[in-house]
XYZ file of C-alpha atoms in Angstrom:
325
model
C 31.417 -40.793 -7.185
C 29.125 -41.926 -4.276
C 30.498 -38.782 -2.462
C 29.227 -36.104 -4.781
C 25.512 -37.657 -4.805
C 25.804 -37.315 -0.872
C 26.768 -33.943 -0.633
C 24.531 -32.447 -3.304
C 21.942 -34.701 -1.060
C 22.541 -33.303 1.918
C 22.585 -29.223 0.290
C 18.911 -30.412 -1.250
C 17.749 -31.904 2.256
C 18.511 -29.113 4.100
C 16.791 -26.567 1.776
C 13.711 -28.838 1.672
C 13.729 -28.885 5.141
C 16.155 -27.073 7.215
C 16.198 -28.141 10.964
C 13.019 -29.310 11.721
C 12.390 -28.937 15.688
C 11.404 -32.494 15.828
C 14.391 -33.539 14.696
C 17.179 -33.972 17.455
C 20.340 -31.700 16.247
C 24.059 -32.733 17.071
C 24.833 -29.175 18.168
C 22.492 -29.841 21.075
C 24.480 -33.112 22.586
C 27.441 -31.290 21.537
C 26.430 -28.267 23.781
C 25.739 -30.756 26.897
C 28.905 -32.098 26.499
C 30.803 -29.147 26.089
C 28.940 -27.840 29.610
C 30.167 -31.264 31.423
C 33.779 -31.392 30.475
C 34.018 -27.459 31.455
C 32.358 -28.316 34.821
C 34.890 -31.018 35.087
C 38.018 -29.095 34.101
C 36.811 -26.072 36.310
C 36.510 -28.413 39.013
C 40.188 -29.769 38.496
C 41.821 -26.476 37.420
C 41.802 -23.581 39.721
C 44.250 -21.045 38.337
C 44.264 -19.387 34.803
C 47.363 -21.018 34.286
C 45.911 -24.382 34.410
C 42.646 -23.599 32.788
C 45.062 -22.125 29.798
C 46.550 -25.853 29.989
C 43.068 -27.663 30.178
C 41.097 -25.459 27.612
C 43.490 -27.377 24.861
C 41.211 -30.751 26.001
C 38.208 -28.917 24.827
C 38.676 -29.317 21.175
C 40.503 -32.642 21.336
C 37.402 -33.725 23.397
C 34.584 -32.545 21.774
C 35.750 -31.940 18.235
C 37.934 -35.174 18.290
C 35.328 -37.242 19.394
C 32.735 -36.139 17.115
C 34.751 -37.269 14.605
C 35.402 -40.735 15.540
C 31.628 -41.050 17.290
C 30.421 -40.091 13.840
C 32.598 -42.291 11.601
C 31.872 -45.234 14.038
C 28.632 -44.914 13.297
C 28.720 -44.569 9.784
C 31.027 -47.807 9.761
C 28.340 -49.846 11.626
C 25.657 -48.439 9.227
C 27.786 -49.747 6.231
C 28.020 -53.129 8.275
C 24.480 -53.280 8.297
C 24.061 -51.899 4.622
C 25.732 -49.414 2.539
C 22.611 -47.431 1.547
C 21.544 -46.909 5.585
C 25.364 -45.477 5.527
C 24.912 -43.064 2.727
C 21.575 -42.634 4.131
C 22.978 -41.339 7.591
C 25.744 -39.380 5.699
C 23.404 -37.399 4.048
C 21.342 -36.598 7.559
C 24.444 -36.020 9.166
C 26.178 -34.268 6.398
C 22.462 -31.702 6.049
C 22.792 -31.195 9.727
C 25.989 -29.336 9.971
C 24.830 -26.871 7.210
C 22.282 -24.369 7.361
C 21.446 -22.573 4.049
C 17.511 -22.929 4.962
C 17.678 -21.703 8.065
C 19.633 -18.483 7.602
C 18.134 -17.731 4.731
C 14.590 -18.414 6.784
C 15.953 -16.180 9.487
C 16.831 -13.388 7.219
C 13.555 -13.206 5.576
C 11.478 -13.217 8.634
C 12.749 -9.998 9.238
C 12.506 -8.741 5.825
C 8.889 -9.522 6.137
C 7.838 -7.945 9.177
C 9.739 -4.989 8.220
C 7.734 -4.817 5.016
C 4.622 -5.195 7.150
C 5.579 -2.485 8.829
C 6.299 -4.356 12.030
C 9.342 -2.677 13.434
C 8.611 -4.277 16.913
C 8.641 -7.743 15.250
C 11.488 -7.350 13.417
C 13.831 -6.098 16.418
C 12.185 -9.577 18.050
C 13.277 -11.612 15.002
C 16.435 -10.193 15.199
C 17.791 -10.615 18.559
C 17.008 -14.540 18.049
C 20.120 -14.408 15.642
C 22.590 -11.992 17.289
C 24.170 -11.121 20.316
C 23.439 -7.262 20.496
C 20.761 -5.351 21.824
C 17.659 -4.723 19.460
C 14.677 -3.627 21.529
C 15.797 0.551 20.628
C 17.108 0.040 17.039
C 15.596 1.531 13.977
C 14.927 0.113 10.762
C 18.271 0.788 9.276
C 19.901 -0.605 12.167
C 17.548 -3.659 12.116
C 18.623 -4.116 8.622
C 22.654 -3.747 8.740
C 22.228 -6.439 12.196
C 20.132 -8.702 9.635
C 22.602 -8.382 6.277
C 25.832 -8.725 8.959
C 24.823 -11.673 10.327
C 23.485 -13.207 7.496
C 26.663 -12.102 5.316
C 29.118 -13.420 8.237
C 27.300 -16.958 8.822
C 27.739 -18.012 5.275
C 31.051 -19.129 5.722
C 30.374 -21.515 9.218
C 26.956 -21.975 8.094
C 27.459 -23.185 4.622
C 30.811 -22.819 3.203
C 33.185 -24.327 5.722
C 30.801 -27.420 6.693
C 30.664 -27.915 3.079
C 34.615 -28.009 2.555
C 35.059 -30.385 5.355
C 32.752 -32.909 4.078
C 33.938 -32.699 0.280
C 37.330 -33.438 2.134
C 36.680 -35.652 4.714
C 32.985 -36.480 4.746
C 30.588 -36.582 7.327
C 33.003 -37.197 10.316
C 35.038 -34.223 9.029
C 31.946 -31.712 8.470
C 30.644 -32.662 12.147
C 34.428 -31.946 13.896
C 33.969 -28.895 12.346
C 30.735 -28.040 13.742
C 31.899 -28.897 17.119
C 34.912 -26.636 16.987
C 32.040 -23.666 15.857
C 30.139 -24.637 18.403
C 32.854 -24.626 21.090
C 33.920 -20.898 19.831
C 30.289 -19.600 20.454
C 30.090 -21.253 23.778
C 33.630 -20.477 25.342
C 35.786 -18.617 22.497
C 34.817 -15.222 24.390
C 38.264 -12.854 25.375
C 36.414 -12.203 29.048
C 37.227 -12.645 32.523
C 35.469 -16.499 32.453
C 36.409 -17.626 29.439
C 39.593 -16.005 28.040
C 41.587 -18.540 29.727
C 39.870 -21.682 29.024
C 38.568 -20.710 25.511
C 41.357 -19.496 24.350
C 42.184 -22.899 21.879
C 38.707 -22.999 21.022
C 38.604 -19.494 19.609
C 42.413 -19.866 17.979
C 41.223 -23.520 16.395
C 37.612 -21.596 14.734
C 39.648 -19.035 13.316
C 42.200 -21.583 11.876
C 39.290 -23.879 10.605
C 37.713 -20.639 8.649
C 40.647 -19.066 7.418
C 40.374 -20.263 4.084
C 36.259 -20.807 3.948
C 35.821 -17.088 4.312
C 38.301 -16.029 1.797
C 36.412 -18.329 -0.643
C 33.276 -17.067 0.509
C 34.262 -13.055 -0.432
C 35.622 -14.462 -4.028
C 32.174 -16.620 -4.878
C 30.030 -13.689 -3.211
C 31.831 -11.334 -5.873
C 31.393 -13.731 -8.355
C 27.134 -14.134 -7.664
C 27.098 -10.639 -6.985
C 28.426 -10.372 -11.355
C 25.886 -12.886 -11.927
C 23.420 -10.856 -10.084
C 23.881 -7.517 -11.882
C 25.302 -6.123 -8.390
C 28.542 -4.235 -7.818
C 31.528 -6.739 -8.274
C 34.085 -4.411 -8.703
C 32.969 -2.663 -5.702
C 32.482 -5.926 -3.435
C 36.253 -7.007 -4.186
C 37.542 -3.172 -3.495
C 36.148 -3.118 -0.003
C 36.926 -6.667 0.760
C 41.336 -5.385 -0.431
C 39.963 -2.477 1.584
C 37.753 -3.054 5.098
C 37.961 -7.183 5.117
C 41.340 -6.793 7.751
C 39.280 -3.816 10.014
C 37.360 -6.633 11.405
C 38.115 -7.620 15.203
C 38.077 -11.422 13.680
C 40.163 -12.062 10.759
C 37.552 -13.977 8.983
C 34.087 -12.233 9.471
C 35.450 -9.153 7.388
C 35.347 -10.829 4.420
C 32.107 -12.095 3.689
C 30.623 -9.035 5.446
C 32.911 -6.749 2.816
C 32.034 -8.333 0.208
C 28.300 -7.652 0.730
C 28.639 -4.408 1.796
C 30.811 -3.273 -1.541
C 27.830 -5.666 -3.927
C 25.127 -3.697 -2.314
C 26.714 -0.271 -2.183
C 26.031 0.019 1.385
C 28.098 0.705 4.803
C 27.972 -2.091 7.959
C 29.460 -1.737 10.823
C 29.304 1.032 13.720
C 28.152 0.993 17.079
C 26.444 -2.356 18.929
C 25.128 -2.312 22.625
C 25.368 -5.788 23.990
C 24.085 -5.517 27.681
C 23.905 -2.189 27.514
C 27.608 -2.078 26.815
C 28.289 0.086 23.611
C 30.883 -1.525 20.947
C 32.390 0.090 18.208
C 32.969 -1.883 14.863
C 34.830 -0.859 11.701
C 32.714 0.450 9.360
C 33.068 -1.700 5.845
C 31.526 -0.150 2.484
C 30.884 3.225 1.109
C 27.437 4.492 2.379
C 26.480 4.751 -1.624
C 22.848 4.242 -0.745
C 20.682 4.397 2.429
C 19.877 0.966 4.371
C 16.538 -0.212 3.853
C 14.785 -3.916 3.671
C 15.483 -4.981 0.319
C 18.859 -5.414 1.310
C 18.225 -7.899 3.149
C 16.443 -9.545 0.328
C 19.426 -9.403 -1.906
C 21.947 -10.223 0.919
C 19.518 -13.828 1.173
C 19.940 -13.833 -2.492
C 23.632 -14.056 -2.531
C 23.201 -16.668 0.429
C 21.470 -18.723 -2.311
C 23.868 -18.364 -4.727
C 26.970 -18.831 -3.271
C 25.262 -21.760 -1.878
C 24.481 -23.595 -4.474
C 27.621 -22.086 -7.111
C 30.097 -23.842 -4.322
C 28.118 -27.048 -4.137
C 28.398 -26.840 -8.175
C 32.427 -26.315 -8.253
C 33.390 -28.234 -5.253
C 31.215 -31.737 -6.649
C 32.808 -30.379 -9.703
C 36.554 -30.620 -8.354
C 36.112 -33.905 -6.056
C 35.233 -35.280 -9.476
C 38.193 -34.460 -11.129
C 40.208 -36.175 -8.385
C 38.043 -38.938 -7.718
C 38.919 -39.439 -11.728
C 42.320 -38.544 -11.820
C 42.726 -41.337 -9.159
C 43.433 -38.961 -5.640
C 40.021 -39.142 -4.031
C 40.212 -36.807 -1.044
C 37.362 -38.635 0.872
C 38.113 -40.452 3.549
């Protein structure tokens, strides 16, 4: 039962206190080492051919060897004792999550937008996403906000969390690496589409089922919530599968349909317009409170998933078939 004390731990550290900046993150080492070992496969692989071959030691590298690094250390904290190792768990564990700082994220832009700040909030923004925000309007500025906050609940929260309900802290961090690879190299251009090919394939296969689960609790908040249910699981049957990635859709879908709102449309990224499936019905214009609510369901589906998941390891852990390793 040990388990279930350090994950609902690690949820409560994390929204006490996010990631600090004083704190040293994993996802920076991991992004130093994912910079050397492309350096040194670049400098051994020449052709596509071979960088095809070599971007399958990516993952095994980094995402294997977070594992073990991580559950070596974990067995050398219980060595030492076993409270330093649930300690460390429960660090390790709140580090790979993010509830805090989305939500944080999310609400800074909600606030200057209620300020009136337009020019703060396009700032805010573009700390979060990819696109270009220095020429969007408020509406725009909100449907970037809700999208990326809607999309990042599954490898923000919910996938982290399912790894380390199965397989701990070394589990929860593998994942993070392999997320962390895919936003580094899992881009389909001329530089990467070789070597980051395996990266990209392996993030889509780790959040295959987290974002399903994510569109089914975000329906179920969105009932608790007095939002559109019905609505959120129609567009997820509907628009989830218009998505370029086959897991983003859902999440994003599902909060489009709850708030009776359309995402989706045209991005610039460089200056380089991109077209996106539209998901929702345009019921009601865009505006900031959505992005109030869309934190809202963040929250929820937060915490309801913490609640069922301890829930279910308990059952197993009593039945006799603990999953943790």
């Amino acid at each position: 039962m040990t388990a279930i004390w350090v994950i609902w731990a690690a949820v409560l550290l994390d929204l006490l206190i996010g990631d600090p900046r004083w704190l040293p993150h994993p996802v920076i080492g991991m992004g130093k080492v994912i910079r050397r070992v492309e350096g040194w496969i670049r400098h051994r692989a020449t052709t596509a051919q071979g960088l095809k071959r070599a971007g399958i030691l990516l993952p095994v590298i980094v995402a294997g060897g977070s594992f073990v690094l991580t559950w070596l250390l974990l067995l050398l904290c219980a060595a030492i004792h076993p409270w330093l190792a649930w300690g460390a768990e429960i660090v390790l564990i709140a580090t790979t999550i993010a509830v805090k700082g989305l939500r944080d994220a999310g609400l800074e832009v909600y606030s200057h937008l209620c300020s009136g700040n337009l020019a703060k909030a396009r700032y805010s923004l573009s700390m979060v996403v990819g696109r270009d925000t220095d020429h969007l309007d408020e509406p725009e500025v909100v449907r970037g906000t809700v999208e990326t906050v809607a999309e990042n609940i599954v490898d923000a929260v919910i996938a982290p969390l399912l790894f380390a309900l199965i397989g701990g802290a070394p589990l929860a961090m593998a994942y993070r690496a392999v997320n962390t690879l895919d936003s580094m190299v899992g881009y389909k251009n001329e530089k990467y589409e070789s070597l980051g090919w395996a990266s990209a394939r392996l993030d889509d296969i780790a959040n295959w089922i987290p974002a399903r689960l994510t569109a089914g609790l975000l329906t179920v908040v969105a009932a608790m919530f007095s939002l559109q249910w019905k609505q959120a699981i129609a567009m997820v049957k509907r628009d989830a599968r218009k998505h370029p990635s086959p897991n983003s859709g859902f999440p994003e879908s599902a909060v489009a349909g709850a708030l009776g709102i359309r995402l989706g449309g045209e991005n610039s990224y460089q200056g380089v317009i991109s077209f996106r499936a539209y998901m929702g019905d345009p019921e009601c214009a865009l505006h900031a409170e959505h992005i109030r609510v869309t934190t809202r369901l963040l929250l929820g589906v937060s915490i309801l998933f913490t609640v069922l998941g301890t829930a279910v390891l308990g059952l197993i852990t009593a039945a006799g078939g603990a999953l943790w390793l």
